[in-house]
């Protein structure tokens, strides 16, 4: 247990812990009318005809907004000391690998803590089923895609508005999916994009998400090697 605590402490600070507690309690409070946050909020918005559910969409986007905020805060702090950190590494690719993985570990820890708190607040009224696991996995995979985009953007463009753009894009995907009956566009919503609903199409979508994460990881070292990022990132010669 002590080793787990040290591992968590390595990646998140007290502020992060307090933020995730407040976030989890708040989401539980405005979802108190539902039986389970995981099965009825985290699973997404059921696609019922051509009705666009504005309030559920707002709640759905809020889930992502919190994780975007935490990661953006970490990226901002890291960027301030990046020139000094890179000097410790012989190769940029070595630093990038550790940095990319670290951001995903932080996201994973925060997400799991959220799920545990939700379960505690709901007193585990519902048995944890394969469907619960599927919901968590599908949501986290989709979240990981956006986190990968945020991390890559921080290196290539340094655009602070990216989290807002991603939220707008996520909302637009939902609206398009409802209007044109394309449930696979909202691939983070288990209720619309699961194997039981879409079959092989869902598996293809998940594969594309994994491929997107891989591309995000590979593109930065490639651009660095080609010389496109050297001045932008640090302004000095690093192998």
mmCIF file of C-alpha atoms in Angstrom:
data_model
loop_
_atom_site.group_PDB
_atom_site.id
_atom_site.type_symbol
_atom_site.label_atom_id
_atom_site.label_comp_id
_atom_site.label_asym_id
_atom_site.label_seq_id
_atom_site.Cartn_x
_atom_site.Cartn_y
_atom_site.Cartn_z
ATOM 1 C CA UNK A 1 0.000 0.000 0.000
ATOM 2 C CA UNK A 2 2.883 2.317 0.835
ATOM 3 C CA UNK A 3 4.491 1.714 -2.555
ATOM 4 C CA UNK A 4 1.183 2.527 -4.297
ATOM 5 C CA UNK A 5 0.967 5.796 -2.362
ATOM 6 C CA UNK A 6 4.529 6.732 -3.359
ATOM 7 C CA UNK A 7 3.775 5.906 -6.984
ATOM 8 C CA UNK A 8 0.687 8.139 -6.977
ATOM 9 C CA UNK A 9 2.540 10.908 -5.132
ATOM 10 C CA UNK A 10 5.197 10.860 -7.856
ATOM 11 C CA UNK A 11 2.673 11.944 -10.473
ATOM 12 C CA UNK A 12 0.003 14.017 -8.719
ATOM 13 C CA UNK A 13 0.267 16.650 -6.004
ATOM 14 C CA UNK A 14 -2.073 17.688 -3.199
ATOM 15 C CA UNK A 15 -3.816 20.218 -5.436
ATOM 16 C CA UNK A 16 -4.599 17.508 -7.972
ATOM 17 C CA UNK A 17 -5.957 15.231 -5.250
ATOM 18 C CA UNK A 18 -8.229 17.954 -3.857
ATOM 19 C CA UNK A 19 -9.391 18.859 -7.362
ATOM 20 C CA UNK A 20 -10.359 15.283 -8.239
ATOM 21 C CA UNK A 21 -12.221 14.883 -4.938
ATOM 22 C CA UNK A 22 -14.218 18.080 -5.554
ATOM 23 C CA UNK A 23 -14.851 17.070 -9.161
ATOM 24 C CA UNK A 24 -16.048 13.586 -8.184
ATOM 25 C CA UNK A 25 -18.337 14.883 -5.445
ATOM 26 C CA UNK A 26 -19.745 17.582 -7.727
ATOM 27 C CA UNK A 27 -20.477 15.166 -10.572
ATOM 28 C CA UNK A 28 -22.071 12.769 -8.086
ATOM 29 C CA UNK A 29 -24.235 15.595 -6.703
ATOM 30 C CA UNK A 30 -25.638 16.725 -10.061
ATOM 31 C CA UNK A 31 -26.131 13.096 -11.012
ATOM 32 C CA UNK A 32 -27.858 12.088 -7.779
ATOM 33 C CA UNK A 33 -31.087 11.358 -9.689
ATOM 34 C CA UNK A 34 -29.463 8.473 -11.576
ATOM 35 C CA UNK A 35 -28.723 5.031 -10.216
ATOM 36 C CA UNK A 36 -25.063 4.961 -11.221
ATOM 37 C CA UNK A 37 -22.703 7.574 -12.639
ATOM 38 C CA UNK A 38 -20.743 4.906 -14.486
ATOM 39 C CA UNK A 39 -23.683 3.232 -16.229
ATOM 40 C CA UNK A 40 -25.799 6.340 -16.822
ATOM 41 C CA UNK A 41 -23.355 9.264 -17.170
ATOM 42 C CA UNK A 42 -19.975 7.819 -18.129
ATOM 43 C CA UNK A 43 -21.665 5.498 -20.627
ATOM 44 C CA UNK A 44 -22.790 8.496 -22.665
ATOM 45 C CA UNK A 45 -26.054 9.806 -24.080
ATOM 46 C CA UNK A 46 -28.400 7.259 -25.696
ATOM 47 C CA UNK A 47 -29.121 8.135 -29.321
ATOM 48 C CA UNK A 48 -32.919 8.348 -29.405
ATOM 49 C CA UNK A 49 -34.081 9.523 -32.797
ATOM 50 C CA UNK A 50 -33.022 13.040 -33.753
ATOM 51 C CA UNK A 51 -33.326 14.582 -30.290
ATOM 52 C CA UNK A 52 -30.217 16.469 -29.145
ATOM 53 C CA UNK A 53 -29.967 16.321 -25.356
ATOM 54 C CA UNK A 54 -28.390 19.651 -24.402
ATOM 55 C CA UNK A 55 -28.097 19.151 -20.617
ATOM 56 C CA UNK A 56 -26.664 15.606 -20.841
ATOM 57 C CA UNK A 57 -24.257 16.887 -23.511
ATOM 58 C CA UNK A 58 -23.088 19.619 -21.146
ATOM 59 C CA UNK A 59 -22.474 17.030 -18.438
ATOM 60 C CA UNK A 60 -20.644 14.805 -20.889
ATOM 61 C CA UNK A 61 -18.338 17.638 -21.957
ATOM 62 C CA UNK A 62 -17.751 18.615 -18.335
ATOM 63 C CA UNK A 63 -16.308 15.157 -17.694
ATOM 64 C CA UNK A 64 -13.654 15.802 -20.329
ATOM 65 C CA UNK A 65 -13.113 19.428 -19.321
ATOM 66 C CA UNK A 66 -11.848 18.437 -15.886
ATOM 67 C CA UNK A 67 -9.243 15.987 -17.185
ATOM 68 C CA UNK A 68 -8.193 18.484 -19.859
ATOM 69 C CA UNK A 69 -7.702 21.102 -17.158
ATOM 70 C CA UNK A 70 -5.508 18.843 -15.016
ATOM 71 C CA UNK A 71 -3.305 17.771 -17.925
ATOM 72 C CA UNK A 72 -3.072 21.320 -19.323
ATOM 73 C CA UNK A 73 -1.920 22.522 -15.919
ATOM 74 C CA UNK A 74 0.777 19.837 -15.836
ATOM 75 C CA UNK A 75 1.885 20.672 -19.369
ATOM 76 C CA UNK A 76 2.088 24.373 -18.575
ATOM 77 C CA UNK A 77 4.281 23.754 -15.521
ATOM 78 C CA UNK A 78 6.482 21.374 -17.480
ATOM 79 C CA UNK A 79 6.929 23.806 -20.357
ATOM 80 C CA UNK A 80 8.437 26.444 -18.074
ATOM 81 C CA UNK A 81 11.314 24.150 -17.102
ATOM 82 C CA UNK A 82 11.562 22.202 -20.364
ATOM 83 C CA UNK A 83 14.839 23.792 -21.609
ATOM 84 C CA UNK A 84 16.561 22.800 -18.368
ATOM 85 C CA UNK A 85 15.115 19.271 -18.360
ATOM 86 C CA UNK A 86 16.127 18.457 -21.941
ATOM 87 C CA UNK A 87 19.801 19.047 -21.177
ATOM 88 C CA UNK A 88 19.716 15.947 -18.947
ATOM 89 C CA UNK A 89 18.851 13.692 -21.872
ATOM 90 C CA UNK A 90 21.193 12.632 -24.628
ATOM 91 C CA UNK A 91 18.298 12.116 -27.018
ATOM 92 C CA UNK A 92 15.083 14.076 -27.321
ATOM 93 C CA UNK A 93 13.213 10.836 -28.039
ATOM 94 C CA UNK A 94 14.110 9.507 -24.572
ATOM 95 C CA UNK A 95 12.598 12.547 -22.880
ATOM 96 C CA UNK A 96 9.537 12.494 -25.123
ATOM 97 C CA UNK A 97 8.816 8.841 -24.321
ATOM 98 C CA UNK A 98 8.936 9.505 -20.568
ATOM 99 C CA UNK A 99 6.917 12.697 -20.898
ATOM 100 C CA UNK A 100 4.193 11.166 -23.087
ATOM 101 C CA UNK A 101 3.793 8.130 -20.830
ATOM 102 C CA UNK A 102 3.849 10.279 -17.669
ATOM 103 C CA UNK A 103 0.948 12.429 -18.908
ATOM 104 C CA UNK A 104 -1.114 9.318 -19.591
ATOM 105 C CA UNK A 105 -0.244 7.863 -16.184
ATOM 106 C CA UNK A 106 -1.419 11.089 -14.527
ATOM 107 C CA UNK A 107 -4.639 10.956 -16.513
ATOM 108 C CA UNK A 108 -5.123 7.282 -15.603
ATOM 109 C CA UNK A 109 -4.559 7.899 -11.877
ATOM 110 C CA UNK A 110 -6.973 10.842 -11.799
ATOM 111 C CA UNK A 111 -9.591 8.878 -13.733
ATOM 112 C CA UNK A 112 -9.347 5.785 -11.514
ATOM 113 C CA UNK A 113 -9.551 7.918 -8.360
ATOM 114 C CA UNK A 114 -12.714 9.501 -9.795
ATOM 115 C CA UNK A 115 -14.272 6.084 -10.429
ATOM 116 C CA UNK A 116 -13.379 4.863 -6.933
ATOM 117 C CA UNK A 117 -14.890 7.961 -5.301
ATOM 118 C CA UNK A 118 -18.066 7.596 -7.361
ATOM 119 C CA UNK A 119 -18.328 3.993 -6.253
ATOM 120 C CA UNK A 120 -17.856 4.972 -2.605
ATOM 121 C CA UNK A 121 -20.440 7.765 -2.803
ATOM 122 C CA UNK A 122 -22.934 5.389 -4.384
ATOM 123 C CA UNK A 123 -22.098 2.809 -1.696
ATOM 124 C CA UNK A 124 -21.483 0.282 -4.465
ATOM 125 C CA UNK A 125 -25.234 -0.291 -4.830
ATOM 126 C CA UNK A 126 -24.599 -2.026 -8.114
ATOM 127 C CA UNK A 127 -22.410 -5.068 -8.709
ATOM 128 C CA UNK A 128 -19.410 -4.380 -10.929
ATOM 129 C CA UNK A 129 -20.177 -6.142 -14.200
ATOM 130 C CA UNK A 130 -18.427 -6.686 -17.525
ATOM 131 C CA UNK A 131 -20.540 -3.839 -18.871
ATOM 132 C CA UNK A 132 -19.188 -1.484 -16.191
ATOM 133 C CA UNK A 133 -15.663 -2.474 -17.166
ATOM 134 C CA UNK A 134 -16.503 -1.923 -20.843
ATOM 135 C CA UNK A 135 -17.908 1.547 -20.132
ATOM 136 C CA UNK A 136 -14.802 2.573 -18.198
ATOM 137 C CA UNK A 137 -12.466 1.156 -20.838
ATOM 138 C CA UNK A 138 -14.270 2.778 -23.789
ATOM 139 C CA UNK A 139 -14.450 6.166 -22.063
ATOM 140 C CA UNK A 140 -10.805 6.069 -20.990
ATOM 141 C CA UNK A 141 -9.626 5.058 -24.462
ATOM 142 C CA UNK A 142 -11.481 8.013 -25.960
ATOM 143 C CA UNK A 143 -10.141 10.321 -23.254
ATOM 144 C CA UNK A 144 -6.610 9.058 -23.937
ATOM 145 C CA UNK A 145 -6.929 10.095 -27.586
ATOM 146 C CA UNK A 146 -7.689 13.676 -26.583
ATOM 147 C CA UNK A 147 -4.936 13.669 -23.949
ATOM 148 C CA UNK A 148 -2.481 12.530 -26.635
ATOM 149 C CA UNK A 149 -3.606 15.419 -28.842
ATOM 150 C CA UNK A 150 -3.132 17.861 -25.954
ATOM 151 C CA UNK A 151 0.393 16.608 -25.235
ATOM 152 C CA UNK A 152 1.404 16.766 -28.904
ATOM 153 C CA UNK A 153 -0.150 20.213 -29.314
ATOM 154 C CA UNK A 154 1.851 21.480 -26.350
ATOM 155 C CA UNK A 155 5.075 20.615 -28.160
ATOM 156 C CA UNK A 156 4.158 21.529 -31.735
ATOM 157 C CA UNK A 157 1.800 24.509 -31.433
ATOM 158 C CA UNK A 158 1.686 25.512 -27.741
ATOM 159 C CA UNK A 159 -1.919 26.630 -28.269
ATOM 160 C CA UNK A 160 -3.635 27.151 -24.918
ATOM 161 C CA UNK A 161 -7.033 27.200 -26.606
ATOM 162 C CA UNK A 162 -6.725 23.540 -27.675
ATOM 163 C CA UNK A 163 -8.785 22.124 -24.745
ATOM 164 C CA UNK A 164 -11.673 24.412 -25.725
ATOM 165 C CA UNK A 165 -11.356 23.380 -29.369
ATOM 166 C CA UNK A 166 -11.441 19.701 -28.404
ATOM 167 C CA UNK A 167 -14.564 20.227 -26.277
ATOM 168 C CA UNK A 168 -16.311 22.024 -29.144
ATOM 169 C CA UNK A 169 -15.244 19.267 -31.525
ATOM 170 C CA UNK A 170 -16.541 16.572 -29.158
ATOM 171 C CA UNK A 171 -19.869 18.397 -28.924
ATOM 172 C CA UNK A 172 -20.078 18.748 -32.707
ATOM 173 C CA UNK A 173 -19.411 15.032 -33.161
ATOM 174 C CA UNK A 174 -22.354 14.265 -30.882
ATOM 175 C CA UNK A 175 -24.682 16.640 -32.756
ATOM 176 C CA UNK A 176 -23.644 15.217 -36.137
ATOM 177 C CA UNK A 177 -24.039 11.658 -34.857
ATOM 178 C CA UNK A 178 -27.615 12.413 -33.785
ATOM 179 C CA UNK A 179 -28.645 14.340 -36.907
ATOM 180 C CA UNK A 180 -27.210 11.805 -39.351
ATOM 181 C CA UNK A 181 -27.565 8.667 -37.220
ATOM 182 C CA UNK A 182 -23.819 7.966 -37.087
ATOM 183 C CA UNK A 183 -23.319 6.541 -33.572
ATOM 184 C CA UNK A 184 -19.705 5.539 -34.213
ATOM 185 C CA UNK A 185 -18.733 9.238 -34.232
ATOM 186 C CA UNK A 186 -19.279 9.388 -30.464
ATOM 187 C CA UNK A 187 -16.898 6.503 -29.858
ATOM 188 C CA UNK A 188 -16.441 7.404 -26.191
ATOM 189 C CA UNK A 189 -20.120 6.724 -25.489
ATOM 190 C CA UNK A 190 -20.525 3.041 -24.707
ATOM 191 C CA UNK A 191 -24.316 3.195 -25.089
ATOM 192 C CA UNK A 192 -23.914 4.161 -28.751
ATOM 193 C CA UNK A 193 -20.592 2.662 -29.763
ATOM 194 C CA UNK A 194 -20.146 -0.769 -28.191
ATOM 195 C CA UNK A 195 -19.579 -4.149 -29.789
ATOM 196 C CA UNK A 196 -23.077 -5.233 -28.795
ATOM 197 C CA UNK A 197 -24.519 -2.199 -30.639
ATOM 198 C CA UNK A 198 -22.317 -1.836 -33.714
ATOM 199 C CA UNK A 199 -20.419 -5.107 -33.917
ATOM 200 C CA UNK A 200 -17.231 -5.019 -35.985
ATOM 201 C CA UNK A 201 -17.660 -1.280 -36.674
ATOM 202 C CA UNK A 202 -17.058 -0.569 -32.985
ATOM 203 C CA UNK A 203 -13.866 -2.640 -33.046
ATOM 204 C CA UNK A 204 -12.644 -0.724 -36.098
ATOM 205 C CA UNK A 205 -13.340 2.572 -34.323
ATOM 206 C CA UNK A 206 -11.411 1.427 -31.237
ATOM 207 C CA UNK A 207 -8.511 0.362 -33.464
ATOM 208 C CA UNK A 208 -8.502 3.806 -35.106
ATOM 209 C CA UNK A 209 -8.363 5.446 -31.673
ATOM 210 C CA UNK A 210 -5.388 3.299 -30.665
ATOM 211 C CA UNK A 211 -3.716 4.121 -33.986
ATOM 212 C CA UNK A 212 -4.308 7.835 -33.351
ATOM 213 C CA UNK A 213 -2.561 7.600 -29.981
ATOM 214 C CA UNK A 214 0.365 5.800 -31.637
ATOM 215 C CA UNK A 215 0.603 8.471 -34.355
ATOM 216 C CA UNK A 216 0.618 11.219 -31.718
ATOM 217 C CA UNK A 217 3.475 9.463 -29.956
ATOM 218 C CA UNK A 218 5.538 8.890 -33.109
ATOM 219 C CA UNK A 219 5.047 12.216 -34.889
ATOM 220 C CA UNK A 220 6.872 14.440 -32.379
ATOM 221 C CA UNK A 221 10.264 12.620 -32.452
ATOM 222 C CA UNK A 222 9.976 12.482 -36.246
ATOM 223 C CA UNK A 223 9.412 16.235 -36.511
ATOM 224 C CA UNK A 224 12.259 16.842 -34.077
ATOM 225 C CA UNK A 225 14.593 14.690 -36.160
ATOM 226 C CA UNK A 226 13.626 16.644 -39.277
ATOM 227 C CA UNK A 227 14.480 19.886 -37.455
ATOM 228 C CA UNK A 228 10.976 21.371 -37.318
ATOM 229 C CA UNK A 229 10.704 21.559 -33.534
ATOM 230 C CA UNK A 230 14.197 22.286 -32.268
ATOM 231 C CA UNK A 231 13.953 26.082 -32.141
ATOM 232 C CA UNK A 232 10.326 26.043 -31.116
ATOM 233 C CA UNK A 233 10.825 23.720 -28.155
ATOM 234 C CA UNK A 234 14.135 24.838 -26.748
ATOM 235 C CA UNK A 235 16.084 27.001 -29.168
ATOM 236 C CA UNK A 236 19.295 25.038 -28.765
ATOM 237 C CA UNK A 237 21.050 22.038 -30.266
ATOM 238 C CA UNK A 238 20.010 18.738 -28.692
ATOM 239 C CA UNK A 239 20.488 15.327 -30.290
#
